[in-house]
Every structure is written in structure tokens, then in C-alpha cells.
Backbone as JSON, one array per atom type, in Angstrom:
{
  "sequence": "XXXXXXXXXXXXXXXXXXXXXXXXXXXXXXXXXXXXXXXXXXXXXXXXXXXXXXXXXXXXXXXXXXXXXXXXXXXXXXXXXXXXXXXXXXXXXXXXXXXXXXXXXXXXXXX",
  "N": [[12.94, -16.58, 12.71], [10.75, -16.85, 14.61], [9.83, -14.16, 14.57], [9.25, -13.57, 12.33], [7.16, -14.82, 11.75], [5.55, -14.04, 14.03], [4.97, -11.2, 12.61], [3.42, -11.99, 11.06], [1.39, -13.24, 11.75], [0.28, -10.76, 13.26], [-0.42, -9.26, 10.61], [-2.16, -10.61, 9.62], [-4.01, -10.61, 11.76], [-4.8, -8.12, 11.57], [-5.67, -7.39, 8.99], [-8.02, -8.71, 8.84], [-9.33, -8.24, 11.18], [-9.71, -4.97, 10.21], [-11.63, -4.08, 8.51], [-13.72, -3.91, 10.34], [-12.92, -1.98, 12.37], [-12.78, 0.06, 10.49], [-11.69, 3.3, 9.24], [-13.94, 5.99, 8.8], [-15.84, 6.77, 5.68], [-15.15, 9.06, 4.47], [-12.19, 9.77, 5.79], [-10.37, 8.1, 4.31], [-8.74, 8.43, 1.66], [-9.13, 10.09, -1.8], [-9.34, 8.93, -4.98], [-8.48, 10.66, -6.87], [-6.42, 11.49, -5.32], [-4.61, 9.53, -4.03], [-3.61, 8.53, -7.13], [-2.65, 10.4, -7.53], [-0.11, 10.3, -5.66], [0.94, 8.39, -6.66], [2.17, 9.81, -9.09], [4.47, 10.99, -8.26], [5.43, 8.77, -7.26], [5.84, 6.44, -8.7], [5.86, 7.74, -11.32], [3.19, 7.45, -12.03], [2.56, 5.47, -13.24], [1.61, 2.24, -12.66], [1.85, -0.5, -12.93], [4.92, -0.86, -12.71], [7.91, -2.25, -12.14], [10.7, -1.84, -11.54], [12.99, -3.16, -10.47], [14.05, -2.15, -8.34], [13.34, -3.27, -6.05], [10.74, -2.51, -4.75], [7.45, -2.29, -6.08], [4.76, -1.68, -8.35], [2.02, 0.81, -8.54], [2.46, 2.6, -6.4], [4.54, 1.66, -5.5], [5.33, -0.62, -3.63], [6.88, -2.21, -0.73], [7.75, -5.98, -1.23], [7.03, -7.1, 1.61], [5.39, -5.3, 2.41], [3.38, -5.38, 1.42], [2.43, -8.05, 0.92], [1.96, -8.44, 4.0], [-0.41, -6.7, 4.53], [-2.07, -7.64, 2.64], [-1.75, -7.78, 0.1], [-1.68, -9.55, -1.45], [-3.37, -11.31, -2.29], [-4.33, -10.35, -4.6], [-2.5, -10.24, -6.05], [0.61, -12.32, -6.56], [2.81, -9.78, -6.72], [2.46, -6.68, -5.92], [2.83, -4.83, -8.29], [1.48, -6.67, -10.76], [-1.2, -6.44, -9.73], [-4.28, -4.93, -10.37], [-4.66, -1.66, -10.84], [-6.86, -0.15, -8.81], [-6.96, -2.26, -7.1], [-4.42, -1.97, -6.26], [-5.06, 0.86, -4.52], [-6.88, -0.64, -2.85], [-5.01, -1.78, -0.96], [-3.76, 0.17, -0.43], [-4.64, 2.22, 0.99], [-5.08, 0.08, 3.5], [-2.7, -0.16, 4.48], [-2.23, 3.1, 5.08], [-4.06, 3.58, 6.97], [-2.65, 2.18, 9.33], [-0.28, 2.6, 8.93], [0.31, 5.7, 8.05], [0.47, 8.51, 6.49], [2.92, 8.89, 6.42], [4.12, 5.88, 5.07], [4.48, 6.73, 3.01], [7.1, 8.66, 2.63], [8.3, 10.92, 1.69], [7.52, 11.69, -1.02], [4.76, 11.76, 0.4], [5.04, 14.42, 1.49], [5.86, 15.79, -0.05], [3.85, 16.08, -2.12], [1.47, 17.06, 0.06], [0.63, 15.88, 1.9], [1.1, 15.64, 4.09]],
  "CA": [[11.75, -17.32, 12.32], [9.32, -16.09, 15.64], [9.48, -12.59, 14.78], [8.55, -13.81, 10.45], [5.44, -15.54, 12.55], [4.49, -12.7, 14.91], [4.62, -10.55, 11.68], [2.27, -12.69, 9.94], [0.06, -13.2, 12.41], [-0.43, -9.67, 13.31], [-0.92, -9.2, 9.65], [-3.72, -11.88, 9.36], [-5.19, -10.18, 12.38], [-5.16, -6.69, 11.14], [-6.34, -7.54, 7.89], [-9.35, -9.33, 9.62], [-9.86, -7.12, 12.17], [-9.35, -3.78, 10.02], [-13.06, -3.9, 8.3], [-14.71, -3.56, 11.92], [-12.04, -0.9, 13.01], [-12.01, 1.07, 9.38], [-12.14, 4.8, 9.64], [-15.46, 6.69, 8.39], [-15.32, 7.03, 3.93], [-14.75, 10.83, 5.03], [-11.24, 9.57, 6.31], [-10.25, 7.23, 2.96], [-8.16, 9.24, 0.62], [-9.58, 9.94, -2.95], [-8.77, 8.04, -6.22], [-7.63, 11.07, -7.28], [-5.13, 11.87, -4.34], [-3.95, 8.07, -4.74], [-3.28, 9.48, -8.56], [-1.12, 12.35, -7.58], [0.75, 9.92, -4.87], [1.53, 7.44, -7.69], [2.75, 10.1, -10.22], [5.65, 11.15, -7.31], [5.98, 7.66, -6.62], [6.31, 6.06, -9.75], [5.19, 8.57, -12.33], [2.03, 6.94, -12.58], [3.13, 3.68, -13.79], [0.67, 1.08, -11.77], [2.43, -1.98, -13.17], [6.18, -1.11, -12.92], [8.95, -3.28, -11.56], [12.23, -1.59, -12.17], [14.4, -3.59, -9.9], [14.72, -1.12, -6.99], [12.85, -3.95, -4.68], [9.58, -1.87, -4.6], [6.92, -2.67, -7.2], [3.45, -1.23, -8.35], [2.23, 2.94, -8.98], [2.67, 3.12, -4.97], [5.89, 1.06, -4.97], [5.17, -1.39, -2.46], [8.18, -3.55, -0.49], [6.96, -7.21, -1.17], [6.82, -7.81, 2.47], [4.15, -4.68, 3.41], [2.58, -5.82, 0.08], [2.08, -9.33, 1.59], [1.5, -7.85, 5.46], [-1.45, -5.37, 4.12], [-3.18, -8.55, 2.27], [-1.33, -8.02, -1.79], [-1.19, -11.11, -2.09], [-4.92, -11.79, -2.52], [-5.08, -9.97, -5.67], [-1.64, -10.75, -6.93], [2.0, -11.6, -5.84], [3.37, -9.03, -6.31], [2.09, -5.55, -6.38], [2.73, -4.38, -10.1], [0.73, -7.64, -10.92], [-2.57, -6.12, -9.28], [-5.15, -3.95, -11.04], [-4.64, 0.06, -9.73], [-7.64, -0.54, -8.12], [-6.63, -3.4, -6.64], [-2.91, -1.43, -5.13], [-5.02, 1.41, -3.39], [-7.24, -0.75, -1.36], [-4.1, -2.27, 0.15], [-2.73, 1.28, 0.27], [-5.84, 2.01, 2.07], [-4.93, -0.52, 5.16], [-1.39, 0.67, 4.83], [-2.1, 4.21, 5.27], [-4.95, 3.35, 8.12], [-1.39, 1.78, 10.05], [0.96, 3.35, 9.23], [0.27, 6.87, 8.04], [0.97, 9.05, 5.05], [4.57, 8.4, 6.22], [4.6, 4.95, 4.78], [5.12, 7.35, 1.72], [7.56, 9.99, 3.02], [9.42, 11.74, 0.26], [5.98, 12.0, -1.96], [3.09, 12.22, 0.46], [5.12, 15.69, 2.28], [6.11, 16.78, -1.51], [2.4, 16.43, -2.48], [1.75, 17.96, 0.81], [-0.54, 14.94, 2.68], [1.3, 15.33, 5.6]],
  "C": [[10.56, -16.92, 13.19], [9.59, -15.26, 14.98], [8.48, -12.6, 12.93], [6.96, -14.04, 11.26], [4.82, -14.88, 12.63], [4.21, -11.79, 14.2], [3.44, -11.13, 10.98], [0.95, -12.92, 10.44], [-0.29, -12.23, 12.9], [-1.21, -8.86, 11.64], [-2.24, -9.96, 9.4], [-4.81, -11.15, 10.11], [-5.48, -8.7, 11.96], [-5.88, -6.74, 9.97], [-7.95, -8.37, 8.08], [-9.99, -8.73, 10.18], [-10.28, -5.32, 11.39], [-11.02, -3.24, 9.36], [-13.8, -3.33, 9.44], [-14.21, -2.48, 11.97], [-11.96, 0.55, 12.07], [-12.72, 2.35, 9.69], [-13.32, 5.09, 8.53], [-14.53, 6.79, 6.49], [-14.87, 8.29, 4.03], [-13.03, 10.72, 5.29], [-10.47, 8.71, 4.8], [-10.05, 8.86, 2.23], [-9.13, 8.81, -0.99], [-8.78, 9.35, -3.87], [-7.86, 8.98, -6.32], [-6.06, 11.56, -6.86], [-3.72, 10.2, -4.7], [-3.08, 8.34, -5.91], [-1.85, 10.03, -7.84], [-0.09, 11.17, -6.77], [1.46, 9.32, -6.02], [2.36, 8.29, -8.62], [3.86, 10.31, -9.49], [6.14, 9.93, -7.41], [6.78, 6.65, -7.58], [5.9, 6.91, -11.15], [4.0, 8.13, -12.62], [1.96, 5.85, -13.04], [2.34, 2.34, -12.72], [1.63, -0.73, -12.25], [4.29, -1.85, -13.66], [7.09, -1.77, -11.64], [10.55, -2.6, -12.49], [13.14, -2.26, -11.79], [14.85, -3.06, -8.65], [14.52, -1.91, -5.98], [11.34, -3.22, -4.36], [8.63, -1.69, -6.14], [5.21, -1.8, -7.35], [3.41, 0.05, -8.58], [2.69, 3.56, -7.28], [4.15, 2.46, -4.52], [6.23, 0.53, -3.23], [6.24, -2.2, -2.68], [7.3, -5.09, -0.89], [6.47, -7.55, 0.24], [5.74, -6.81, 3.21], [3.09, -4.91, 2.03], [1.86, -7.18, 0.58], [1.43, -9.3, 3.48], [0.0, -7.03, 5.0], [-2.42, -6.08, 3.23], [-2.82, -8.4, 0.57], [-1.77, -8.79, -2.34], [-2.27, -12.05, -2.71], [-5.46, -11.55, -3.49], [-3.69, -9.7, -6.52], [-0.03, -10.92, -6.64], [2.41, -11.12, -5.39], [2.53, -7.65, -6.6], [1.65, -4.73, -8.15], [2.07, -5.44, -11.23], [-0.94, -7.21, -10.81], [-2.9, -4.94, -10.4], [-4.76, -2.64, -10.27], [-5.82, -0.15, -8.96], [-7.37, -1.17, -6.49], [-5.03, -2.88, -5.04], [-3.87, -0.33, -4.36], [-6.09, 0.42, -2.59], [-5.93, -1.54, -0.7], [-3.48, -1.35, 0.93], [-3.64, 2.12, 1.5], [-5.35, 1.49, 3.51], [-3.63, 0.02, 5.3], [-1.42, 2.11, 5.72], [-2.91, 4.29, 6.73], [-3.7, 2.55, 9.14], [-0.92, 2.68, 10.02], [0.77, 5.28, 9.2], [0.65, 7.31, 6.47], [2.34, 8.92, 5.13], [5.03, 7.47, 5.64], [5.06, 4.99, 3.27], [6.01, 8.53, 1.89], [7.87, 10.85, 2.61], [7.97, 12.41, -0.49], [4.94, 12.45, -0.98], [3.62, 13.65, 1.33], [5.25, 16.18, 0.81], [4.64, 17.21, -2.27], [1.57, 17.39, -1.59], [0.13, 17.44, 1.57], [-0.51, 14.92, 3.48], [2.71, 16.46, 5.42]]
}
């Protein structure tokens, strides 16, 4: 139950904090790169839910979907507008890295 907390509240603060901190538009991946990630990821499919536990064209877990601020523009991931999934993938990628796609963003060749 602490560690659910300390997750949530570093989420709250990163998602707060991450506006001030965000890297230059120069640094922000293009729509169309987004695109290409999604067709690897889910073929392009922005609103699928197969069951695997990972939902949306970027196939977000629910819980970095909800950490990364999802939840503000719908549940669950495959709920949100495409739009809507890369700015979350946005703060994702500004954390974590193109790794938080590993398989796709080295096959596309982002990292």
C-alpha cells in the first residue's frame, strides 16, 4: 500500500512538474513517428483492447496509463482520442525513454 502511494504521488508530481521541466518542441517526437510506433505496436489500431493487459495504438499498461496522467482523458487508454494517447506518450517517453517501447521503437530504429 506505501509503495501504491509513493507511486502516485510521484506521478501527481511529475505530471505537475513536467510542463516547467518539458524538453524544447525540437525534442517531442512527430505525429508522424508516433504513427509508425503505433503501426509496430498495434498496427495502427488507436482504440484496441485485445485482452493482452495493454490497451490503445501505443498499448499502454493501465498503471503507466494512469502514472503519465490517462486518466484525464479517459480510463483507459483505447478510450482516448489518438491525440489524446501521444500526449501521455509524450511524458512517458520524456521518463522513461524510447525504451518504454522496446521491441518497436529499436525495430523502427528510435533508439
Amino acid at each position: 500500500m506505501r509503495t501504491r502511494m509513493s507511486m502516485a504521488l510521484f506521478a501527481l508530481l511529475f505530471t505537475l512538474l513536467a510542463p516547467v521541466a518539458a524538453p524544447s518542441s525540437a525534442e517531442a517526437a512527430t505525429v508522424r513517428t508516433w504513427d509508425r510506433l503505433a503501426h509496430c505496436e498495434s498496427t495502427g489500431r488507436w482504440h484496441i483492447a485485445t485482452g493482452n493487459g495493454y490497451f490503445g495504438g501505443l498499448q499502454f499498461s493501465p498503471r503507466t496509463w494512469g502514472a503519465f496522467g490517462g486518466r484525464k482523458y479517459a480510463r483507459q487508454a483505447h478510450k482516448a482520442t489518438r491525440l489524446q494517447q501521444i500526449k501521455v506518450a509524450e511524458r512517458v517517453k520524456r521518463a522513461q525513454g524510447w525504451g518504454a517501447w522496446p521491441s518497436c521503437s529499436r525495430r523502427i530504429g528510435l533508439r
